CSV table of C-alpha atoms in Angstrom, one decimal:
chain,number,residue,atom,x,y,z
A,10,UNK,CA,222.9,29.6,223.3
A,11,UNK,CA,220.4,26.8,224.2
A,12,UNK,CA,217.2,27.5,222.0
A,13,UNK,CA,214.9,25.7,224.4
A,14,UNK,CA,215.9,27.8,227.4
A,15,UNK,CA,215.1,31.2,225.8
A,16,UNK,CA,211.8,32.5,224.4
A,17,UNK,CA,212.4,35.5,222.1
A,18,UNK,CA,208.7,36.2,221.8
A,19,UNK,CA,206.6,38.1,219.3
A,20,UNK,CA,207.0,41.5,217.8
A,21,UNK,CA,204.1,42.5,220.0
A,22,UNK,CA,205.4,42.7,223.6
A,23,UNK,CA,201.9,42.4,225.1
A,24,UNK,CA,201.4,39.0,223.4
A,25,UNK,CA,204.9,37.9,224.5
A,26,UNK,CA,204.1,38.7,228.1
A,27,UNK,CA,201.0,36.5,227.9
A,28,UNK,CA,203.1,33.5,226.9
A,29,UNK,CA,205.6,33.7,229.8
A,30,UNK,CA,204.6,32.3,233.1
A,31,UNK,CA,206.5,32.3,236.4
A,32,UNK,CA,206.7,30.2,239.5
A,33,UNK,CA,205.7,27.0,237.7
A,34,UNK,CA,207.7,24.3,239.5
A,35,UNK,CA,209.6,26.5,241.9
A,36,UNK,CA,209.7,30.1,243.0
A,37,UNK,CA,211.4,32.3,240.4
A,38,UNK,CA,211.4,29.9,237.5
A,39,UNK,CA,209.9,30.8,234.1
A,40,UNK,CA,208.4,28.9,231.2
A,41,UNK,CA,206.6,29.8,228.0
A,42,UNK,CA,203.2,28.6,226.9
A,43,UNK,CA,203.5,27.5,223.3
A,44,UNK,CA,200.0,26.0,222.9
A,45,UNK,CA,201.7,22.8,221.8
A,46,UNK,CA,202.0,19.6,223.8
A,47,UNK,CA,205.6,18.6,223.6
A,48,UNK,CA,207.9,16.1,225.3
A,49,UNK,CA,211.7,15.8,225.6
A,50,UNK,CA,213.2,12.6,224.1
A,51,UNK,CA,216.2,10.7,225.5
A,52,UNK,CA,218.6,12.9,223.5
A,53,UNK,CA,217.2,16.2,224.9
A,54,UNK,CA,215.3,17.2,221.8
A,55,UNK,CA,211.8,18.6,222.1
A,56,UNK,CA,209.3,16.6,220.1
A,57,UNK,CA,205.9,17.9,219.0
A,58,UNK,CA,203.1,15.6,220.3
A,59,UNK,CA,199.9,17.5,219.7
A,60,UNK,CA,198.4,21.0,219.5
A,61,UNK,CA,196.5,21.7,222.7
A,62,UNK,CA,193.2,23.4,222.0
A,63,UNK,CA,192.7,21.6,218.7
A,64,UNK,CA,190.3,19.3,220.4
A,65,UNK,CA,187.4,19.9,222.7
A,66,UNK,CA,185.2,17.6,224.7
A,67,UNK,CA,181.4,17.3,224.0
A,68,UNK,CA,178.9,14.7,225.0
A,69,UNK,CA,181.6,12.8,226.8
A,70,UNK,CA,183.7,12.5,223.6
A,71,UNK,CA,186.8,14.2,222.3
A,72,UNK,CA,186.3,16.1,219.1
A,73,UNK,CA,189.2,16.9,216.7
A,74,UNK,CA,188.7,20.3,215.2
A,75,UNK,CA,190.9,19.4,212.2
A,76,UNK,CA,188.6,16.5,211.4
A,77,UNK,CA,185.5,18.6,211.5
A,78,UNK,CA,187.1,21.4,209.6
A,79,UNK,CA,188.2,18.9,206.8
A,80,UNK,CA,184.6,17.7,206.4
A,81,UNK,CA,183.2,21.3,206.3
A,82,UNK,CA,185.8,22.3,203.7
A,83,UNK,CA,184.9,19.3,201.6
A,84,UNK,CA,181.2,19.9,201.7
A,85,UNK,CA,181.3,23.7,201.2
A,86,UNK,CA,184.3,23.7,198.8
A,87,UNK,CA,185.7,26.6,200.9
A,88,UNK,CA,189.1,26.5,202.4
A,89,UNK,CA,188.8,29.0,205.2
A,90,UNK,CA,187.0,27.3,208.1
A,91,UNK,CA,187.8,27.1,211.8
A,92,UNK,CA,186.2,25.0,214.5
A,93,UNK,CA,186.4,25.3,218.3
A,94,UNK,CA,184.4,24.5,221.4
A,95,UNK,CA,182.1,27.0,223.2
A,96,UNK,CA,180.6,26.8,226.6
A,97,UNK,CA,176.9,26.4,226.9
A,98,UNK,CA,174.9,27.0,230.1
A,99,UNK,CA,174.1,23.7,231.9
A,100,UNK,CA,176.2,21.5,229.6
A,101,UNK,CA,179.3,19.6,230.4
A,102,UNK,CA,182.1,20.2,228.0
A,103,UNK,CA,182.0,22.6,225.0
A,104,UNK,CA,179.7,22.5,222.0
A,105,UNK,CA,181.2,22.7,218.6
A,106,UNK,CA,181.1,26.0,216.7
A,107,UNK,CA,182.3,26.4,213.1
A,108,UNK,CA,183.2,29.6,211.5
A,109,UNK,CA,183.1,29.5,207.7
A,110,UNK,CA,184.5,32.3,205.5
A,111,UNK,CA,182.4,33.0,202.3
A,112,UNK,CA,182.8,36.2,200.4
A,113,UNK,CA,179.2,36.0,199.1
A,114,UNK,CA,177.7,34.4,202.2
A,115,UNK,CA,176.1,31.8,200.0
A,116,UNK,CA,176.3,28.5,201.9
A,117,UNK,CA,173.5,25.9,201.5
A,118,UNK,CA,172.9,25.2,205.2
A,119,UNK,CA,170.5,22.3,204.6
A,120,UNK,CA,173.0,20.6,202.4
A,121,UNK,CA,175.7,21.3,205.0
A,122,UNK,CA,173.7,19.8,207.9
A,123,UNK,CA,172.7,16.8,205.8
A,124,UNK,CA,176.4,16.1,204.8
A,125,UNK,CA,177.7,16.7,208.3
A,126,UNK,CA,175.2,14.3,209.8
A,127,UNK,CA,176.3,11.6,207.4
A,128,UNK,CA,180.1,12.2,207.7
A,129,UNK,CA,180.5,13.0,211.4
A,130,UNK,CA,179.4,11.3,214.6
A,131,UNK,CA,176.6,13.1,216.4
A,132,UNK,CA,178.9,14.5,219.1
A,133,UNK,CA,181.1,16.1,216.5
A,134,UNK,CA,178.3,17.9,214.7
A,135,UNK,CA,178.8,21.7,215.2
A,136,UNK,CA,176.0,23.1,217.2
A,137,UNK,CA,176.7,26.6,216.0
A,138,UNK,CA,177.8,27.9,212.5
A,139,UNK,CA,178.9,31.4,211.9
A,140,UNK,CA,179.2,32.7,208.3
A,141,UNK,CA,181.7,35.5,207.9
A,142,UNK,CA,183.4,37.2,204.9
A,143,UNK,CA,187.0,36.8,206.2
A,144,UNK,CA,189.0,34.9,208.7
A,145,UNK,CA,192.3,36.7,209.6
A,146,UNK,CA,195.5,34.7,209.1
A,147,UNK,CA,198.9,35.0,210.7
A,148,UNK,CA,202.1,35.6,208.7
A,149,UNK,CA,202.5,31.8,208.5
A,150,UNK,CA,198.9,31.5,207.1
A,151,UNK,CA,197.4,30.0,210.3
A,152,UNK,CA,193.8,31.1,210.7
A,153,UNK,CA,193.2,33.1,213.9
A,154,UNK,CA,190.5,31.8,216.1
A,155,UNK,CA,190.9,34.0,219.2
A,156,UNK,CA,188.5,36.8,218.2
A,157,UNK,CA,185.8,34.3,217.2
A,158,UNK,CA,186.3,32.4,220.5
A,159,UNK,CA,185.8,35.6,222.4
A,160,UNK,CA,182.6,36.5,220.6
A,161,UNK,CA,181.3,32.9,220.8
A,162,UNK,CA,177.8,32.4,219.5
A,163,UNK,CA,176.2,35.7,220.7
A,164,UNK,CA,174.3,37.1,217.8
A,165,UNK,CA,174.3,40.6,219.2
A,166,UNK,CA,178.2,40.6,219.3
A,167,UNK,CA,178.6,40.5,215.5
A,168,UNK,CA,177.0,41.5,212.2
A,169,UNK,CA,177.9,38.0,210.9
A,170,UNK,CA,175.0,35.4,210.6
A,171,UNK,CA,175.1,32.8,213.3
A,172,UNK,CA,173.0,29.6,213.0
A,173,UNK,CA,172.0,26.9,215.6
A,174,UNK,CA,171.6,23.3,214.7
A,175,UNK,CA,168.0,22.3,215.5
A,176,UNK,CA,168.4,18.7,216.4
A,177,UNK,CA,164.8,18.2,217.4
A,178,UNK,CA,162.5,19.6,214.7
A,179,UNK,CA,164.2,20.6,211.4
A,180,UNK,CA,167.5,18.7,211.7
A,181,UNK,CA,169.1,21.7,210.0
A,182,UNK,CA,170.7,25.0,210.9
A,183,UNK,CA,168.3,27.8,211.8
A,184,UNK,CA,169.1,31.5,212.4
A,185,UNK,CA,170.2,32.2,216.0
A,186,UNK,CA,168.0,35.1,216.9
A,187,UNK,CA,168.3,37.0,220.1
A,188,UNK,CA,165.3,35.2,221.7
A,189,UNK,CA,166.7,31.8,220.9
A,190,UNK,CA,170.1,32.8,222.2
A,191,UNK,CA,168.5,33.9,225.5
A,192,UNK,CA,166.7,30.6,225.8
A,193,UNK,CA,169.9,28.7,225.3
A,194,UNK,CA,172.0,30.7,227.8
A,195,UNK,CA,169.1,30.6,230.3
A,196,UNK,CA,168.8,26.8,230.0
A,197,UNK,CA,165.3,26.8,228.5
A,198,UNK,CA,166.6,25.0,225.5
A,199,UNK,CA,168.7,22.0,226.1
A,200,UNK,CA,171.3,21.0,223.7
């Protein structure tokens, strides 16, 4: 009858099994991975502290995905946007990647880059931007990041347009072509 000692799981049993871990503190124990950072207060209640994964580290700084998403939503006037960190060869931490849903794919990338440069610190500026027609949502209207995280910034893994922030020459987002992608993952272009 104790709600914190039992995890009922999801309707999808495979997803439920991914959330249950064993042998955490001692052999035979079990715990569930909620994706949230929680602590127990003096009364035994679990208190939400922060959502793990809603930040990433880049250029020695912690970046809040919610802060970057809010700026992008304000600039583009589009509500569906997700931000997460992606690994880049030869770089410590994760570079920012934004996925923006636009039915007509009409986003002024020059204006976006200019506004993000003004409103965000340099380390929070998304290095990659992906424009898609739809971002799937859960039953509770939370946007699903997992499929976008798996694809990352590989232009050959999607039909969506992916852009790279050219910090050296144009100070804008340029199309991430296969050759540019190869140069990034091979370390020929430093970010």
